[in-house]
Amino acid sequence: MRVLFVYTDINVKGGAKSYHFGLGILSSVLKKAGHQTQLRYMFDQWDPEGLLKHISDFKPDIVGYTTDSSQVRHVKKLAAMVRPTGVFQIAGGTHPSLYPQFLENAEGLDAICVGEGETVILKVVEALEKGGDYRTIPGVWARNSDGSLIKNPPGYFIHELDQIPFGDRDMFDYQKIVDSDYDRATFMLSRGCPYNCNYCGSPAMGRLQEGKYVRFRSVENGIAEIKDVVTRFKVKNIFFADDVFTIDRKYVKDFCDAYTREIDLPFEVTTRVESANYDTFKNLADAGCTRVAMGVESGSEELRRKVLNRKMTNGKIVQAFADARKAGLKTKSYNIVGFPHETRQMHMDTVEVNRRIEPDSLVCYIFNPYPGTALHRISIEAGFLSPDFLDEDFISRTDTPLTMPQFTREDILDCYRNFAFNVYREKSLKKALIYKMYYSRHGERLIRMMDKLKKPIRKLAMGV
């Protein structure tokens, strides 16, 4: 069977191409079973004509999409345009998993996958190949002949991650992705997150299926994939995209020991202030880690506790960033503005906390209430979001869909565009002005026009 995967990466702030772990693994699973796969990657540009030509040339039996809430409007339009070709179409990812009822209005799709897709996609392909009924497969939502939905419960989480083949990076023309992302290769050593933040889809994903949600690959398996990738591609540094890299400190120590012996490339990680300490940061630094990113999200302890379900104190945040710096690591903070019940003063608390922790770099997003999350429900209950808010209205994390009397859209956009400037203006006017340009109304367009200067600008702003 021939499977064409479609990855839309449109209007995503940052300008770097990205490797999709899920699609890479699904491709490897199918190729291992004797099937053929190709990828249509729509990076930054809406290109339905290119997809239709790809379908005409490759003649796939199946077109498979991945989508989150920021991309679902593109996927729905593409599926409708592909529908006349008669090819079977299925979608997976966080949006179909957390908001599967979107299939009702996604007329071009034949089915969606709810939950992890490795087992599901193989069973669907085999069923279609043999003329069987894919509509009974666990994890598949599909349609009856009368248009009503068939809603199969998801299967079990995959217990042993080492059983999953390495992702198919060749399908992505991976060297171009590395070159686009500052010569960096990305990896994941785990799945799942043990925390229950109200704004995040991970807790809901963890409740979808039976079995253990937080799982780790063995150190040996992770090192083997890294060695394979850095041998085949020109890579200068590595980023581990795990939700929380340091939740198992013994694993971190064992991995760092092996990484030092066998890889020895600089790398970066993301973690949480609650799950790391100086000793862990020192282990990372000694193994070649150059930067650690941690979420502040909001500087208001009250908002974090009552709305976000983040219980750490500002003192703990300050200590974690200080410990990382003491260990010799650069730091990066993640921040969000526009939460339900937030006020402008609460946002200024976020500015103040970032001034105290002095991160070498930072990111700010505008909150979006992703379906399936607690804050999606809270936003509706508070009257900040219409119950009829449809998935096609998601426009990424650079605007707000909430209507709040105490924090207007104009105020939220103003806070978003000036956040980094307000954090850095007293310590480094140069850095503050670069961020001011980046987060301005036309900053993304300017950054893309200056693509050849992207690395020097990043060096000036972030120090890496």
mmCIF file with all atom_site columns, C-alpha atoms in Angstrom, residues 172-295:
data_model
loop_
_atom_site.group_PDB
_atom_site.id
_atom_site.type_symbol
_atom_site.label_atom_id
_atom_site.label_alt_id
_atom_site.label_comp_id
_atom_site.label_asym_id
_atom_site.label_entity_id
_atom_site.label_seq_id
_atom_site.pdbx_PDB_ins_code
_atom_site.Cartn_x
_atom_site.Cartn_y
_atom_site.Cartn_z
_atom_site.occupancy
_atom_site.B_iso_or_equiv
_atom_site.pdbx_formal_charge
_atom_site.auth_seq_id
_atom_site.auth_comp_id
_atom_site.auth_asym_id
_atom_site.auth_atom_id
_atom_site.pdbx_PDB_model_num
ATOM 1   C CA . PHE A 1 172 ? 11.590 14.649 5.683  1.00 0.00 ? 172 PHE A CA 1
ATOM 2   C CA . ASP A 1 173 ? 14.727 15.552 3.705  1.00 0.00 ? 173 ASP A CA 1
ATOM 3   C CA . TYR A 1 174 ? 16.160 15.898 7.166  1.00 0.00 ? 174 TYR A CA 1
ATOM 4   C CA . GLN A 1 175 ? 19.387 17.751 6.385  1.00 0.00 ? 175 GLN A CA 1
ATOM 5   C CA . LYS A 1 176 ? 17.365 20.764 5.246  1.00 0.00 ? 176 LYS A CA 1
ATOM 6   C CA . ILE A 1 177 ? 15.492 20.713 8.548  1.00 0.00 ? 177 ILE A CA 1
ATOM 7   C CA . VAL A 1 178 ? 18.759 20.593 10.494 1.00 0.00 ? 178 VAL A CA 1
ATOM 8   C CA . ASP A 1 179 ? 20.145 23.485 8.445  1.00 0.00 ? 179 ASP A CA 1
ATOM 9   C CA . SER A 1 180 ? 16.968 25.516 8.994  1.00 0.00 ? 180 SER A CA 1
ATOM 10  C CA . ASP A 1 181 ? 17.045 24.936 12.763 1.00 0.00 ? 181 ASP A CA 1
ATOM 11  C CA . TYR A 1 182 ? 20.531 26.255 13.543 1.00 0.00 ? 182 TYR A CA 1
ATOM 12  C CA . ASP A 1 183 ? 22.304 22.955 12.648 1.00 0.00 ? 183 ASP A CA 1
ATOM 13  C CA . ARG A 1 184 ? 20.278 21.200 15.331 1.00 0.00 ? 184 ARG A CA 1
ATOM 14  C CA . ALA A 1 185 ? 18.786 17.701 15.427 1.00 0.00 ? 185 ALA A CA 1
ATOM 15  C CA . THR A 1 186 ? 15.844 16.940 17.719 1.00 0.00 ? 186 THR A CA 1
ATOM 16  C CA . PHE A 1 187 ? 15.079 13.802 19.715 1.00 0.00 ? 187 PHE A CA 1
ATOM 17  C CA . MET A 1 188 ? 12.572 12.495 22.241 1.00 0.00 ? 188 MET A CA 1
ATOM 18  C CA . LEU A 1 189 ? 13.550 9.968  24.886 1.00 0.00 ? 189 LEU A CA 1
ATOM 19  C CA . SER A 1 190 ? 10.171 9.720  26.604 1.00 0.00 ? 190 SER A CA 1
ATOM 20  C CA . ARG A 1 191 ? 6.431  10.095 26.243 1.00 0.00 ? 191 ARG A CA 1
ATOM 21  C CA . GLY A 1 192 ? 3.977  11.729 28.588 1.00 0.00 ? 192 GLY A CA 1
ATOM 22  C CA . CYS A 1 193 ? 4.115  14.187 31.468 1.00 0.00 ? 193 CYS A CA 1
ATOM 23  C CA . PRO A 1 194 ? 3.174  13.464 35.108 1.00 0.00 ? 194 PRO A CA 1
ATOM 24  C CA . TYR A 1 195 ? 1.876  16.965 35.795 1.00 0.00 ? 195 TYR A CA 1
ATOM 25  C CA . ASN A 1 196 ? -1.705 18.199 35.392 1.00 0.00 ? 196 ASN A CA 1
ATOM 26  C CA . CYS A 1 197 ? -1.513 21.759 34.126 1.00 0.00 ? 197 CYS A CA 1
ATOM 27  C CA . ASN A 1 198 ? -4.953 23.068 33.200 1.00 0.00 ? 198 ASN A CA 1
ATOM 28  C CA . TYR A 1 199 ? -3.785 24.757 29.985 1.00 0.00 ? 199 TYR A CA 1
ATOM 29  C CA . CYS A 1 200 ? -1.995 21.720 28.559 1.00 0.00 ? 200 CYS A CA 1
ATOM 30  C CA . GLY A 1 201 ? -3.383 18.849 26.509 1.00 0.00 ? 201 GLY A CA 1
ATOM 31  C CA . SER A 1 202 ? -1.029 16.280 28.033 1.00 0.00 ? 202 SER A CA 1
ATOM 32  C CA . PRO A 1 203 ? -3.221 15.390 31.059 1.00 0.00 ? 203 PRO A CA 1
ATOM 33  C CA . ALA A 1 204 ? -6.182 14.742 28.760 1.00 0.00 ? 204 ALA A CA 1
ATOM 34  C CA . MET A 1 205 ? -3.992 12.664 26.436 1.00 0.00 ? 205 MET A CA 1
ATOM 35  C CA . GLY A 1 206 ? -2.908 10.625 29.450 1.00 0.00 ? 206 GLY A CA 1
ATOM 36  C CA . ARG A 1 207 ? -6.515 9.778  30.256 1.00 0.00 ? 207 ARG A CA 1
ATOM 37  C CA . LEU A 1 208 ? -7.385 8.646  26.736 1.00 0.00 ? 208 LEU A CA 1
ATOM 38  C CA . GLN A 1 209 ? -5.858 5.179  26.866 1.00 0.00 ? 209 GLN A CA 1
ATOM 39  C CA . GLU A 1 210 ? -5.253 2.409  29.359 1.00 0.00 ? 210 GLU A CA 1
ATOM 40  C CA . GLY A 1 211 ? -1.760 1.688  30.615 1.00 0.00 ? 211 GLY A CA 1
ATOM 41  C CA . LYS A 1 212 ? 1.222  3.710  31.767 1.00 0.00 ? 212 LYS A CA 1
ATOM 42  C CA . TYR A 1 213 ? 1.351  7.178  30.237 1.00 0.00 ? 213 TYR A CA 1
ATOM 43  C CA . VAL A 1 214 ? 4.813  8.415  31.288 1.00 0.00 ? 214 VAL A CA 1
ATOM 44  C CA . ARG A 1 215 ? 7.378  6.122  29.676 1.00 0.00 ? 215 ARG A CA 1
ATOM 45  C CA . PHE A 1 216 ? 11.085 6.261  28.861 1.00 0.00 ? 216 PHE A CA 1
ATOM 46  C CA . ARG A 1 217 ? 13.177 4.661  26.176 1.00 0.00 ? 217 ARG A CA 1
ATOM 47  C CA . SER A 1 218 ? 16.206 2.835  27.472 1.00 0.00 ? 218 SER A CA 1
ATOM 48  C CA . VAL A 1 219 ? 19.414 4.841  27.558 1.00 0.00 ? 219 VAL A CA 1
ATOM 49  C CA . GLU A 1 220 ? 20.916 2.416  25.041 1.00 0.00 ? 220 GLU A CA 1
ATOM 50  C CA . ASN A 1 221 ? 18.028 2.861  22.614 1.00 0.00 ? 221 ASN A CA 1
ATOM 51  C CA . GLY A 1 222 ? 18.163 6.648  22.787 1.00 0.00 ? 222 GLY A CA 1
ATOM 52  C CA . ILE A 1 223 ? 21.929 6.753  22.313 1.00 0.00 ? 223 ILE A CA 1
ATOM 53  C CA . ALA A 1 224 ? 21.670 4.381  19.338 1.00 0.00 ? 224 ALA A CA 1
ATOM 54  C CA . GLU A 1 225 ? 19.260 6.681  17.504 1.00 0.00 ? 225 GLU A CA 1
ATOM 55  C CA . ILE A 1 226 ? 21.366 9.755  18.209 1.00 0.00 ? 226 ILE A CA 1
ATOM 56  C CA . LYS A 1 227 ? 24.483 8.005  16.885 1.00 0.00 ? 227 LYS A CA 1
ATOM 57  C CA . ASP A 1 228 ? 22.598 6.966  13.755 1.00 0.00 ? 228 ASP A CA 1
ATOM 58  C CA . VAL A 1 229 ? 21.389 10.505 13.050 1.00 0.00 ? 229 VAL A CA 1
ATOM 59  C CA . VAL A 1 230 ? 24.650 12.357 13.747 1.00 0.00 ? 230 VAL A CA 1
ATOM 60  C CA . THR A 1 231 ? 26.483 9.823  11.579 1.00 0.00 ? 231 THR A CA 1
ATOM 61  C CA . ARG A 1 232 ? 24.193 10.338 8.587  1.00 0.00 ? 232 ARG A CA 1
ATOM 62  C CA . PHE A 1 233 ? 23.566 14.082 8.854  1.00 0.00 ? 233 PHE A CA 1
ATOM 63  C CA . LYS A 1 234 ? 25.678 17.174 9.502  1.00 0.00 ? 234 LYS A CA 1
ATOM 64  C CA . VAL A 1 235 ? 24.615 18.040 13.043 1.00 0.00 ? 235 VAL A CA 1
ATOM 65  C CA . LYS A 1 236 ? 26.347 20.499 15.373 1.00 0.00 ? 236 LYS A CA 1
ATOM 66  C CA . ASN A 1 237 ? 24.004 20.428 18.358 1.00 0.00 ? 237 ASN A CA 1
ATOM 67  C CA . ILE A 1 238 ? 20.994 18.574 19.723 1.00 0.00 ? 238 ILE A CA 1
ATOM 68  C CA . PHE A 1 239 ? 17.672 19.458 21.298 1.00 0.00 ? 239 PHE A CA 1
ATOM 69  C CA . PHE A 1 240 ? 15.687 17.022 23.447 1.00 0.00 ? 240 PHE A CA 1
ATOM 70  C CA . ALA A 1 241 ? 11.996 17.824 22.997 1.00 0.00 ? 241 ALA A CA 1
ATOM 71  C CA . ASP A 1 242 ? 10.700 15.746 25.913 1.00 0.00 ? 242 ASP A CA 1
ATOM 72  C CA . ASP A 1 243 ? 7.958  17.397 27.965 1.00 0.00 ? 243 ASP A CA 1
ATOM 73  C CA . VAL A 1 244 ? 10.030 17.171 31.155 1.00 0.00 ? 244 VAL A CA 1
ATOM 74  C CA . PHE A 1 245 ? 13.571 15.917 30.648 1.00 0.00 ? 245 PHE A CA 1
ATOM 75  C CA . THR A 1 246 ? 14.486 15.669 34.339 1.00 0.00 ? 246 THR A CA 1
ATOM 76  C CA . ILE A 1 247 ? 11.515 13.902 35.963 1.00 0.00 ? 247 ILE A CA 1
ATOM 77  C CA . ASP A 1 248 ? 13.650 10.797 36.567 1.00 0.00 ? 248 ASP A CA 1
ATOM 78  C CA . ARG A 1 249 ? 16.964 12.025 37.970 1.00 0.00 ? 249 ARG A CA 1
ATOM 79  C CA . LYS A 1 250 ? 18.626 8.607  37.899 1.00 0.00 ? 250 LYS A CA 1
ATOM 80  C CA . TYR A 1 251 ? 17.722 8.290  34.224 1.00 0.00 ? 251 TYR A CA 1
ATOM 81  C CA . VAL A 1 252 ? 19.230 11.715 33.607 1.00 0.00 ? 252 VAL A CA 1
ATOM 82  C CA . LYS A 1 253 ? 22.466 10.702 35.345 1.00 0.00 ? 253 LYS A CA 1
ATOM 83  C CA . ASP A 1 254 ? 22.719 7.408  33.441 1.00 0.00 ? 254 ASP A CA 1
ATOM 84  C CA . PHE A 1 255 ? 21.909 9.085  30.142 1.00 0.00 ? 255 PHE A CA 1
ATOM 85  C CA . CYS A 1 256 ? 24.403 11.889 30.686 1.00 0.00 ? 256 CYS A CA 1
ATOM 86  C CA . ASP A 1 257 ? 27.155 9.384  31.466 1.00 0.00 ? 257 ASP A CA 1
ATOM 87  C CA . ALA A 1 258 ? 26.456 7.475  28.242 1.00 0.00 ? 258 ALA A CA 1
ATOM 88  C CA . TYR A 1 259 ? 26.056 10.653 26.199 1.00 0.00 ? 259 TYR A CA 1
ATOM 89  C CA . THR A 1 260 ? 29.433 11.956 27.359 1.00 0.00 ? 260 THR A CA 1
ATOM 90  C CA . ARG A 1 261 ? 31.132 8.712  26.338 1.00 0.00 ? 261 ARG A CA 1
ATOM 91  C CA . GLU A 1 262 ? 29.437 8.176  22.984 1.00 0.00 ? 262 GLU A CA 1
ATOM 92  C CA . ILE A 1 263 ? 28.085 11.446 21.553 1.00 0.00 ? 263 ILE A CA 1
ATOM 93  C CA . ASP A 1 264 ? 29.782 14.538 23.017 1.00 0.00 ? 264 ASP A CA 1
ATOM 94  C CA . LEU A 1 265 ? 27.808 17.234 21.163 1.00 0.00 ? 265 LEU A CA 1
ATOM 95  C CA . PRO A 1 266 ? 26.309 20.309 22.833 1.00 0.00 ? 266 PRO A CA 1
ATOM 96  C CA . PHE A 1 267 ? 22.611 19.929 23.621 1.00 0.00 ? 267 PHE A CA 1
ATOM 97  C CA . GLU A 1 268 ? 19.601 21.698 25.123 1.00 0.00 ? 268 GLU A CA 1
ATOM 98  C CA . VAL A 1 269 ? 16.644 20.430 27.152 1.00 0.00 ? 269 VAL A CA 1
ATOM 99  C CA . THR A 1 270 ? 13.270 21.531 28.500 1.00 0.00 ? 270 THR A CA 1
ATOM 100 C CA . THR A 1 271 ? 12.250 20.813 32.074 1.00 0.00 ? 271 THR A CA 1
ATOM 101 C CA . ARG A 1 272 ? 10.225 22.176 35.004 1.00 0.00 ? 272 ARG A CA 1
ATOM 102 C CA . VAL A 1 273 ? 11.371 24.160 37.991 1.00 0.00 ? 273 VAL A CA 1
ATOM 103 C CA . GLU A 1 274 ? 9.844  21.519 40.308 1.00 0.00 ? 274 GLU A CA 1
ATOM 104 C CA . SER A 1 275 ? 11.748 18.564 38.867 1.00 0.00 ? 275 SER A CA 1
ATOM 105 C CA . ALA A 1 276 ? 15.345 19.774 38.797 1.00 0.00 ? 276 ALA A CA 1
ATOM 106 C CA . ASN A 1 277 ? 17.984 20.908 41.277 1.00 0.00 ? 277 ASN A CA 1
ATOM 107 C CA . TYR A 1 278 ? 21.591 22.019 41.172 1.00 0.00 ? 278 TYR A CA 1
ATOM 108 C CA . ASP A 1 279 ? 22.975 18.461 41.060 1.00 0.00 ? 279 ASP A CA 1
ATOM 109 C CA . THR A 1 280 ? 20.800 17.587 38.068 1.00 0.00 ? 280 THR A CA 1
ATOM 110 C CA . PHE A 1 281 ? 21.744 20.781 36.275 1.00 0.00 ? 281 PHE A CA 1
ATOM 111 C CA . LYS A 1 282 ? 25.421 20.043 36.966 1.00 0.00 ? 282 LYS A CA 1
ATOM 112 C CA . ASN A 1 283 ? 25.056 16.537 35.495 1.00 0.00 ? 283 ASN A CA 1
ATOM 113 C CA . LEU A 1 284 ? 23.547 18.084 32.381 1.00 0.00 ? 284 LEU A CA 1
ATOM 114 C CA . ALA A 1 285 ? 26.236 20.738 32.116 1.00 0.00 ? 285 ALA A CA 1
ATOM 115 C CA . ASP A 1 286 ? 29.050 18.219 32.558 1.00 0.00 ? 286 ASP A CA 1
ATOM 116 C CA . ALA A 1 287 ? 27.564 16.138 29.714 1.00 0.00 ? 287 ALA A CA 1
ATOM 117 C CA . GLY A 1 288 ? 27.545 19.098 27.322 1.00 0.00 ? 288 GLY A CA 1
ATOM 118 C CA . CYS A 1 289 ? 24.188 20.748 27.963 1.00 0.00 ? 289 CYS A CA 1
ATOM 119 C CA . THR A 1 290 ? 24.403 24.435 27.115 1.00 0.00 ? 290 THR A CA 1
ATOM 120 C CA . ARG A 1 291 ? 20.892 25.662 27.862 1.00 0.00 ? 291 ARG A CA 1
ATOM 121 C CA . VAL A 1 292 ? 17.836 24.591 29.834 1.00 0.00 ? 292 VAL A CA 1
ATOM 122 C CA . ALA A 1 293 ? 14.332 25.945 29.229 1.00 0.00 ? 293 ALA A CA 1
ATOM 123 C CA . MET A 1 294 ? 11.713 26.102 31.993 1.00 0.00 ? 294 MET A CA 1
ATOM 124 C CA . GLY A 1 295 ? 8.145  27.346 32.092 1.00 0.00 ? 295 GLY A CA 1
#
